[in-house]
Amino acid sequence: MSKKLAIYAVQQELSKGREINEPNPKLRNEFQRDRDRIIHSSAFRRLVYKTQVFVNHEGDLYRTRLTHSLEVSQIARTIASSLQLNEPLIEAITLAHDLGHTPFGHAGQDELNKCMKDFGGFEHNLQSLRVVEHLENRYVEFNGLNLMYETREGILKHCSKKNAKRLGGLGERFLKKYQPSLEAQIADIADAITYNHHDIDDGFRAGLLTSKQLREVRLFGRFNSDVKEKYPHASERQLVHETLRRMVDFVINDLILNTSHIISNIQPKNINEIRNQKHYIAQLTDKTKQEHYELKKFLREHLYKHKTVQKMTDRAKIMVKFLFSNYMTNKDKKINEFHHNFDQLDESDKARVIADYIAGMTDRFAISEYNRLVQ
Ligand code: MG
């Protein structure tokens, strides 16, 4: 790392390390090794064919889970660098944060959660952790990727109390209410900043959101007036882009300045003093938080609930539900290939294997499986 780390950043020397001890890497530090393992995982490659908001085959220019993850990573690294935090760690967390996402975005995850209602439910966040701890199967000496504790901590952004109890060490903070590292906090907020902005871009490109509608959102309206005045001859598309880049810049700067301010008030002397806070130290100012929330609400009402998106969502739910019940009730060789002693498992374990299998599917594989099995 080129820059000196802040004393409250995650330091490799003080890390809680890996579940299975390994020799130190020679050319990289431990968190760079985590990042590289994530990039080389098959779950990471599959992100390219998974929906963010628009189903993957609907257009080549929309964000996919992969490009979303890259954008989150880029934004989070900028913030980490200016706060002197551990950049390779934040890169690893952000690149892995959506590995557990089902095909078809949130619709897929909601439906899979319903299917798993009697078998412990399905949370995509927990599934991302499950991918890096269990499901990736490439190394002889361990299951999963054997990542550093702090990387896994950052991947697990949310967790229900019930699941936290089962998780042991990593779940503890959700029960005892302490905070994750500042790197994990930044990764979490960077995710929201990223999707709030790129979903506007994609929604506008798809013709589902108009500039007129967008101007009702305070944050957008303010910067849009500025760019219209500055570039009276620019196209609508350019104006939206110029507006969005100013918005992102503004929100990121607000987060950096406000977080620095909070840090200078608290004067944390080590990472434990970050963990022992009641709330995240990484915070937007109240005003920007409010405006950012307004943006999120706008997207929920006008984009995620838009009838075009909803139509796709409804179809996705039908497919996920069908696949789940079909694998549960009919013997299918694909499931036996995925899990070799599937037939010997009890019902609940079978359901979990099926959830793992479906969650790992790309959009197009889920569609082809549906088409294969539906006749
Ligand atoms: Mg995300």
Tab-separated table of C-alpha atoms and ligand atoms in Angstrom:
chain	number	residue	atom	x	y	z
A	1	MET	CA	0.000	0.000	0.000
A	2	SER	CA	1.402	3.310	-0.989
A	3	LYS	CA	-0.325	5.527	1.563
A	4	LYS	CA	0.138	5.197	5.282
A	5	LEU	CA	-2.962	3.689	6.882
A	6	ALA	CA	-4.901	5.522	9.568
A	7	ILE	CA	-4.440	4.004	13.047
A	8	TYR	CA	-8.103	2.939	13.096
A	9	ALA	CA	-7.996	1.269	9.653
A	10	VAL	CA	-7.875	-2.511	9.373
A	11	GLN	CA	-4.204	-3.462	9.689
A	12	GLN	CA	-3.114	-6.784	8.308
A	13	GLU	CA	-0.795	-7.346	11.290
A	14	LEU	CA	-3.725	-7.086	13.720
A	15	SER	CA	-6.173	-9.057	11.596
A	16	LYS	CA	-8.168	-11.958	12.967
A	17	GLY	CA	-6.822	-13.846	9.962
A	18	ARG	CA	-8.125	-16.847	8.067
A	19	GLU	CA	-10.034	-19.875	9.360
A	20	ILE	CA	-7.307	-22.142	7.983
A	21	ASN	CA	-3.756	-20.848	8.347
A	22	GLU	CA	-1.819	-20.419	5.131
A	23	PRO	CA	1.728	-19.310	4.330
A	24	ASN	CA	1.997	-15.555	3.701
A	25	PRO	CA	1.698	-14.490	0.084
A	26	LYS	CA	4.986	-13.311	-1.392
A	27	LEU	CA	3.994	-10.683	-3.923
A	28	ARG	CA	0.793	-9.373	-2.382
A	29	ASN	CA	-0.589	-8.559	1.006
A	30	GLU	CA	-3.324	-10.716	2.533
A	31	PHE	CA	-6.214	-8.514	1.420
A	32	GLN	CA	-4.887	-8.273	-2.112
A	33	ARG	CA	-4.851	-12.062	-2.083
A	34	ASP	CA	-8.507	-12.061	-0.978
A	35	ARG	CA	-9.411	-9.684	-3.803
A	36	ASP	CA	-7.629	-11.905	-6.323
A	37	ARG	CA	-9.341	-15.054	-5.049
A	38	ILE	CA	-12.700	-13.331	-5.434
A	39	ILE	CA	-11.920	-12.223	-8.990
A	40	HIS	CA	-10.839	-15.762	-9.885
A	41	SER	CA	-13.962	-17.374	-8.392
A	42	SER	CA	-16.643	-18.810	-10.642
A	43	ALA	CA	-19.358	-16.951	-8.698
A	44	PHE	CA	-17.672	-13.687	-9.715
A	45	ARG	CA	-17.639	-14.626	-13.402
A	46	ARG	CA	-21.329	-15.465	-13.248
A	47	LEU	CA	-22.179	-11.914	-12.110
A	48	VAL	CA	-21.857	-10.752	-15.692
A	49	TYR	CA	-25.037	-12.624	-16.599
A	50	LYS	CA	-27.075	-11.602	-13.577
A	51	THR	CA	-29.682	-8.870	-13.439
A	52	GLN	CA	-29.117	-5.661	-11.555
A	53	VAL	CA	-32.473	-4.066	-12.435
A	54	PHE	CA	-32.879	-4.985	-16.097
A	55	VAL	CA	-32.772	-8.630	-17.109
A	56	ASN	CA	-29.401	-9.330	-18.631
A	57	HIS	CA	-30.534	-9.975	-22.205
A	58	GLU	CA	-32.741	-6.869	-22.430
A	59	GLY	CA	-29.923	-4.637	-23.594
A	60	ASP	CA	-26.154	-4.609	-23.712
A	61	LEU	CA	-25.705	-1.231	-22.055
A	62	TYR	CA	-27.505	-1.764	-18.768
A	63	ARG	CA	-25.661	-2.534	-15.578
A	64	THR	CA	-25.279	-6.152	-14.651
A	65	ARG	CA	-24.303	-7.400	-11.180
A	66	LEU	CA	-20.721	-7.452	-12.410
A	67	THR	CA	-20.529	-3.878	-13.682
A	68	HIS	CA	-22.449	-2.772	-10.584
A	69	SER	CA	-19.858	-4.467	-8.352
A	70	LEU	CA	-17.010	-2.829	-10.281
A	71	GLU	CA	-18.607	0.597	-9.907
A	72	VAL	CA	-19.153	0.085	-6.167
A	73	SER	CA	-15.551	-0.963	-5.860
A	74	GLN	CA	-14.292	2.086	-7.726
A	75	ILE	CA	-16.345	4.501	-5.615
A	76	ALA	CA	-15.464	2.760	-2.348
A	77	ARG	CA	-11.753	2.761	-3.152
A	78	THR	CA	-11.765	6.497	-3.806
A	79	ILE	CA	-13.377	7.070	-0.414
A	80	ALA	CA	-11.067	4.576	1.324
A	81	SER	CA	-8.005	6.184	-0.145
A	82	SER	CA	-8.934	9.682	0.926
A	83	LEU	CA	-9.721	8.477	4.476
A	84	GLN	CA	-6.458	6.482	4.591
A	85	LEU	CA	-8.302	3.198	4.940
A	86	ASN	CA	-7.303	-0.247	3.726
A	87	GLU	CA	-7.970	-0.073	-0.008
A	88	PRO	CA	-7.336	-3.730	-0.979
A	89	LEU	CA	-9.713	-4.808	1.806
A	90	ILE	CA	-12.482	-2.497	0.622
A	91	GLU	CA	-11.885	-3.678	-2.932
A	92	ALA	CA	-12.264	-7.309	-1.835
A	93	ILE	CA	-15.444	-6.583	0.136
A	94	THR	CA	-17.128	-4.653	-2.661
A	95	LEU	CA	-16.225	-7.118	-5.410
A	96	ALA	CA	-17.687	-9.933	-3.306
A	97	HIS	CA	-20.699	-8.153	-1.839
A	98	ASP	CA	-23.209	-9.407	-4.415
A	99	LEU	CA	-21.828	-12.894	-5.090
A	100	GLY	CA	-24.862	-14.442	-3.392
A	101	HIS	CA	-27.420	-12.668	-5.539
A	102	THR	CA	-29.940	-14.859	-7.322
A	103	PRO	CA	-30.753	-14.520	-11.007
A	104	PHE	CA	-33.315	-11.796	-11.849
A	105	GLY	CA	-32.270	-9.364	-9.122
A	106	HIS	CA	-34.445	-8.707	-6.107
A	107	ALA	CA	-37.426	-10.494	-7.615
A	108	GLY	CA	-35.430	-13.720	-7.679
A	109	GLN	CA	-34.262	-13.311	-4.118
A	110	ASP	CA	-37.734	-12.470	-2.763
A	111	GLU	CA	-39.241	-15.505	-4.445
A	112	LEU	CA	-36.462	-17.828	-3.305
A	113	ASN	CA	-36.921	-16.519	0.226
A	114	LYS	CA	-40.618	-17.412	-0.014
A	115	CYS	CA	-39.804	-20.895	-1.294
A	116	MET	CA	-37.389	-21.345	1.631
A	117	LYS	CA	-39.872	-20.080	4.240
A	118	ASP	CA	-40.090	-23.443	6.040
A	119	PHE	CA	-36.395	-24.175	5.648
A	120	GLY	CA	-34.670	-21.149	7.194
A	121	GLY	CA	-35.325	-18.574	4.466
A	122	PHE	CA	-32.944	-17.031	1.962
A	123	GLU	CA	-30.952	-13.809	2.392
A	124	HIS	CA	-28.722	-12.768	-0.491
A	125	ASN	CA	-26.258	-11.159	1.885
A	126	LEU	CA	-25.843	-14.306	3.889
A	127	GLN	CA	-25.620	-16.203	0.627
A	128	SER	CA	-22.652	-14.055	-0.473
A	129	LEU	CA	-20.912	-15.205	2.695
A	130	ARG	CA	-21.949	-18.801	2.020
A	131	VAL	CA	-20.418	-18.593	-1.444
A	132	VAL	CA	-17.015	-17.499	-0.127
A	133	GLU	CA	-17.108	-19.808	2.901
A	134	HIS	CA	-18.582	-22.999	1.432
A	135	LEU	CA	-19.812	-23.043	-2.111
A	136	GLU	CA	-16.728	-22.137	-4.107
A	137	ASN	CA	-15.020	-25.436	-4.524
A	138	ARG	CA	-11.581	-25.011	-6.069
A	139	TYR	CA	-9.052	-25.463	-3.300
A	140	VAL	CA	-7.956	-28.808	-1.939
A	141	GLU	CA	-7.176	-27.682	1.578
A	142	PHE	CA	-10.343	-25.780	2.406
A	143	ASN	CA	-13.933	-25.119	1.397
A	144	GLY	CA	-14.735	-21.767	-0.110
A	145	LEU	CA	-12.025	-19.132	-0.512
A	146	ASN	CA	-10.705	-19.081	3.075
A	147	LEU	CA	-10.836	-15.281	3.170
A	148	MET	CA	-9.617	-13.016	5.947
A	149	TYR	CA	-12.040	-12.363	8.821
A	150	GLU	CA	-12.357	-8.655	7.966
A	151	THR	CA	-13.276	-9.410	4.356
A	152	ARG	CA	-16.017	-11.810	5.450
A	153	GLU	CA	-17.214	-9.337	8.069
A	154	GLY	CA	-17.634	-6.694	5.368
A	155	ILE	CA	-19.509	-9.039	3.044
A	156	LEU	CA	-22.099	-9.711	5.737
A	157	LYS	CA	-23.774	-6.298	5.745
A	158	HIS	CA	-27.047	-7.347	7.296
A	159	CYS	CA	-28.163	-10.440	9.063
A	160	SER	CA	-31.283	-11.494	10.906
A	161	LYS	CA	-30.861	-12.271	14.629
A	162	LYS	CA	-31.809	-15.882	14.002
A	163	ASN	CA	-29.080	-16.348	11.418
A	164	ALA	CA	-26.591	-14.318	13.460
A	165	LYS	CA	-26.935	-16.807	16.317
A	166	ARG	CA	-25.985	-19.664	14.023
A	167	LEU	CA	-22.972	-17.854	12.609
A	168	GLY	CA	-20.852	-17.584	15.748
A	169	GLY	CA	-18.056	-14.975	15.605
A	170	LEU	CA	-19.188	-13.185	12.471
A	171	GLY	CA	-22.781	-12.946	13.658
A	172	GLU	CA	-21.871	-11.527	17.040
A	173	ARG	CA	-22.022	-7.884	16.076
A	174	PHE	CA	-25.678	-8.173	15.055
A	175	LEU	CA	-26.534	-9.524	18.499
A	176	LYS	CA	-24.243	-7.396	20.652
A	177	LYS	CA	-24.763	-4.351	18.438
A	178	TYR	CA	-21.257	-3.306	17.650
A	179	GLN	CA	-19.997	-1.932	14.381
A	180	PRO	CA	-17.915	-3.471	11.619
A	181	SER	CA	-14.645	-1.923	10.410
A	182	LEU	CA	-14.781	1.494	8.799
A	183	GLU	CA	-13.881	-0.207	5.505
A	184	ALA	CA	-17.026	-2.375	5.796
A	185	GLN	CA	-19.132	0.686	6.643
A	186	ILE	CA	-17.845	2.559	3.599
A	187	ALA	CA	-18.419	-0.470	1.357
A	188	ASP	CA	-22.027	-0.613	2.559
A	189	ILE	CA	-22.732	3.068	1.876
A	190	ALA	CA	-20.823	3.025	-1.425
A	191	ASP	CA	-23.186	0.272	-2.609
A	192	ALA	CA	-26.216	2.502	-2.029
A	193	ILE	CA	-24.554	5.573	-3.570
A	194	THR	CA	-23.650	3.519	-6.623
A	195	TYR	CA	-27.006	1.925	-7.362
A	196	ASN	CA	-28.982	5.076	-6.658
A	197	HIS	CA	-27.028	6.842	-9.369
A	198	HIS	CA	-26.554	4.135	-11.967
A	199	ASP	CA	-30.189	3.052	-11.742
A	200	ILE	CA	-31.196	6.567	-12.772
A	201	ASP	CA	-28.845	6.308	-15.718
A	202	ASP	CA	-30.229	2.902	-16.742
A	203	GLY	CA	-33.839	3.948	-16.126
A	204	PHE	CA	-33.365	7.024	-18.283
A	205	ARG	CA	-31.630	5.012	-21.017
A	206	ALA	CA	-34.515	2.534	-21.017
A	207	GLY	CA	-36.981	5.390	-21.402
A	208	LEU	CA	-38.707	4.533	-18.112
A	209	LEU	CA	-37.630	7.747	-16.376
A	210	THR	CA	-37.782	11.227	-17.901
A	211	SER	CA	-35.694	14.289	-17.078
A	212	LYS	CA	-38.891	16.070	-16.123
A	213	GLN	CA	-39.694	13.439	-13.494
A	214	LEU	CA	-36.113	13.373	-12.315
A	215	ARG	CA	-36.039	17.129	-11.756
A	216	GLU	CA	-38.600	16.657	-8.992
A	217	VAL	CA	-35.895	14.910	-6.991
A	218	ARG	CA	-34.066	17.688	-5.130
A	219	LEU	CA	-30.557	16.355	-5.591
A	220	PHE	CA	-31.039	15.804	-9.304
A	221	GLY	CA	-32.966	19.047	-9.851
A	222	ARG	CA	-30.269	21.187	-8.291
A	223	PHE	CA	-27.398	19.882	-10.390
A	224	ASN	CA	-29.512	19.596	-13.491
A	225	SER	CA	-30.252	23.359	-13.368
A	226	ASP	CA	-26.523	24.033	-13.082
A	227	VAL	CA	-25.571	21.914	-16.082
A	228	LYS	CA	-28.428	23.220	-18.220
A	229	GLU	CA	-27.234	26.727	-17.599
A	230	LYS	CA	-23.637	25.804	-18.307
A	231	TYR	CA	-24.330	23.713	-21.432
A	232	PRO	CA	-27.491	25.096	-23.069
A	233	HIS	CA	-26.843	23.138	-26.302
A	234	ALA	CA	-26.099	19.743	-24.796
A	235	SER	CA	-28.364	16.763	-25.505
A	236	GLU	CA	-30.758	15.409	-22.854
A	237	ARG	CA	-28.597	12.313	-22.511
A	238	GLN	CA	-25.447	14.386	-21.938
A	239	LEU	CA	-27.268	16.606	-19.456
A	240	VAL	CA	-28.412	13.599	-17.446
A	241	HIS	CA	-24.900	12.235	-17.411
A	242	GLU	CA	-23.349	15.572	-16.436
A	243	THR	CA	-25.958	15.850	-13.670
A	244	LEU	CA	-25.298	12.355	-12.365
A	245	ARG	CA	-21.548	12.755	-12.197
A	246	ARG	CA	-21.964	15.947	-10.177
A	247	MET	CA	-24.439	14.246	-7.872
A	248	VAL	CA	-22.131	11.298	-7.212
A	249	ASP	CA	-19.232	13.647	-6.641
A	250	PHE	CA	-21.276	15.717	-4.215
A	251	VAL	CA	-22.510	12.734	-2.210
A	252	ILE	CA	-19.062	11.146	-2.014
A	253	ASN	CA	-17.501	14.403	-0.877
A	254	ASP	CA	-20.213	14.848	1.711
A	255	LEU	CA	-19.513	11.348	3.036
A	256	ILE	CA	-15.753	11.895	3.173
A	257	LEU	CA	-15.970	15.294	4.863
A	258	ASN	CA	-18.638	14.320	7.348
A	259	THR	CA	-16.938	11.044	8.232
A	260	SER	CA	-13.609	12.863	8.713
A	261	HIS	CA	-15.399	15.317	10.950
A	262	ILE	CA	-16.902	12.526	13.073
A	263	ILE	CA	-13.510	10.827	13.255
A	264	SER	CA	-11.834	14.014	14.441
A	265	ASN	CA	-14.477	14.369	17.169
A	266	ILE	CA	-14.111	10.802	18.383
A	267	GLN	CA	-10.349	10.529	17.864
A	268	PRO	CA	-10.351	6.734	17.633
A	269	LYS	CA	-6.975	5.291	18.619
A	270	ASN	CA	-7.540	1.848	17.147
A	271	ILE	CA	-10.116	-0.225	15.324
A	272	ASN	CA	-11.812	-1.323	18.552
A	273	GLU	CA	-12.844	2.250	19.142
A	274	ILE	CA	-14.551	2.179	15.737
A	275	ARG	CA	-16.268	-1.116	16.557
A	276	ASN	CA	-17.502	0.065	19.950
A	277	GLN	CA	-19.538	2.973	18.593
A	278	LYS	CA	-23.343	2.831	18.749
A	279	HIS	CA	-23.675	3.738	15.070
A	280	TYR	CA	-21.695	3.752	11.875
A	281	ILE	CA	-18.950	6.368	11.910
A	282	ALA	CA	-19.236	6.607	8.145
A	283	GLN	CA	-22.220	8.897	7.694
A	284	LEU	CA	-23.582	11.405	5.238
A	285	THR	CA	-24.655	14.719	6.727
A	286	ASP	CA	-28.327	14.720	7.729
A	287	LYS	CA	-29.300	16.940	4.815
A	288	THR	CA	-27.570	14.795	2.192
A	289	LYS	CA	-28.816	11.607	3.838
A	290	GLN	CA	-32.333	12.953	3.478
A	291	GLU	CA	-31.818	13.880	-0.178
A	292	HIS	CA	-30.209	10.550	-0.885
A	293	TYR	CA	-33.144	8.775	0.706
A	294	GLU	CA	-35.483	10.829	-1.447
A	295	LEU	CA	-33.627	9.546	-4.490
A	296	LYS	CA	-33.973	5.962	-3.331
A	297	LYS	CA	-37.679	6.448	-2.715
A	298	PHE	CA	-38.106	7.982	-6.149
A	299	LEU	CA	-36.427	4.982	-7.765
A	300	ARG	CA	-38.577	2.563	-5.818
A	301	GLU	CA	-41.769	4.270	-6.905
A	302	HIS	CA	-40.902	5.160	-10.478
A	303	LEU	CA	-38.410	2.560	-11.640
A	304	TYR	CA	-38.554	-0.639	-9.576
A	305	LYS	CA	-42.360	-0.536	-9.565
A	306	HIS	CA	-42.610	0.545	-13.208
A	307	LYS	CA	-44.893	-1.796	-15.121
A	308	THR	CA	-42.134	-2.756	-17.573
A	309	VAL	CA	-39.798	-3.754	-14.744
A	310	GLN	CA	-42.694	-5.348	-12.869
A	311	LYS	CA	-43.582	-7.499	-15.864
A	312	MET	CA	-40.078	-8.893	-15.911
A	313	THR	CA	-40.206	-9.294	-12.144
A	314	ASP	CA	-43.428	-11.285	-12.277
A	315	ARG	CA	-42.028	-13.636	-14.870
A	316	ALA	CA	-38.832	-14.089	-12.855
A	317	LYS	CA	-40.863	-15.063	-9.798
A	318	ILE	CA	-42.807	-17.674	-11.756
A	319	MET	CA	-39.568	-19.219	-13.014
A	320	VAL	CA	-37.830	-19.323	-9.625
A	321	LYS	CA	-40.906	-20.792	-7.940
A	322	PHE	CA	-41.274	-23.410	-10.634
A	323	LEU	CA	-37.600	-24.397	-10.534
A	324	PHE	CA	-37.621	-24.730	-6.769
A	325	SER	CA	-40.707	-26.922	-6.577
A	326	ASN	CA	-39.624	-28.976	-9.558
A	327	TYR	CA	-36.239	-29.811	-8.062
A	328	MET	CA	-37.912	-30.541	-4.703
A	329	THR	CA	-40.464	-32.985	-6.063
A	330	ASN	CA	-38.905	-34.495	-9.181
A	331	LYS	CA	-35.636	-36.306	-9.328
A	332	ASP	CA	-33.403	-34.356	-11.652
A	333	LYS	CA	-29.891	-35.353	-12.619
A	334	LYS	CA	-28.670	-31.749	-12.544
A	335	ILE	CA	-29.226	-31.530	-8.786
A	336	ASN	CA	-27.429	-34.826	-8.252
A	337	GLU	CA	-24.522	-33.494	-10.249
A	338	PHE	CA	-24.516	-30.331	-8.129
A	339	HIS	CA	-24.632	-32.284	-4.859
A	340	HIS	CA	-23.533	-35.897	-5.102
A	341	ASN	CA	-25.525	-37.396	-2.193
A	342	PHE	CA	-28.593	-35.226	-2.625
A	343	ASP	CA	-30.939	-38.216	-2.378
A	344	GLN	CA	-29.704	-39.060	1.114
A	345	LEU	CA	-30.431	-35.599	2.528
A	346	ASP	CA	-33.463	-34.727	4.634
A	347	GLU	CA	-36.049	-32.337	3.235
A	348	SER	CA	-34.600	-29.220	4.802
A	349	ASP	CA	-31.068	-29.940	3.583
A	350	LYS	CA	-32.417	-30.716	0.135
A	351	ALA	CA	-34.151	-27.343	0.088
A	352	ARG	CA	-30.883	-25.610	1.022
A	353	VAL	CA	-28.988	-27.389	-1.759
A	354	ILE	CA	-31.657	-26.345	-4.237
A	355	ALA	CA	-31.549	-22.750	-2.988
A	356	ASP	CA	-27.754	-22.772	-3.429
A	357	TYR	CA	-28.162	-24.168	-6.917
A	358	ILE	CA	-30.797	-21.640	-7.992
A	359	ALA	CA	-28.992	-18.712	-6.362
A	360	GLY	CA	-25.866	-19.601	-8.314
A	361	MET	CA	-27.663	-19.537	-11.667
A	362	THR	CA	-27.232	-16.784	-14.206
A	363	ASP	CA	-30.414	-15.302	-15.690
A	364	ARG	CA	-29.975	-17.160	-18.936
A	365	PHE	CA	-29.219	-20.498	-17.279
A	366	ALA	CA	-32.326	-20.164	-15.095
A	367	ILE	CA	-34.393	-19.429	-18.204
A	368	SER	CA	-32.964	-22.427	-20.048
A	369	GLU	CA	-33.565	-24.702	-17.043
A	370	TYR	CA	-37.133	-23.428	-16.829
A	371	ASN	CA	-37.667	-24.097	-20.517
A	372	ARG	CA	-36.148	-27.582	-20.208
A	373	LEU	CA	-38.309	-28.563	-17.261
A	374	VAL	CA	-41.591	-26.780	-17.926
A	375	GLN	CA	-42.870	-28.995	-20.745
B	1	MG	MG	-24.879	-4.226	-4.497
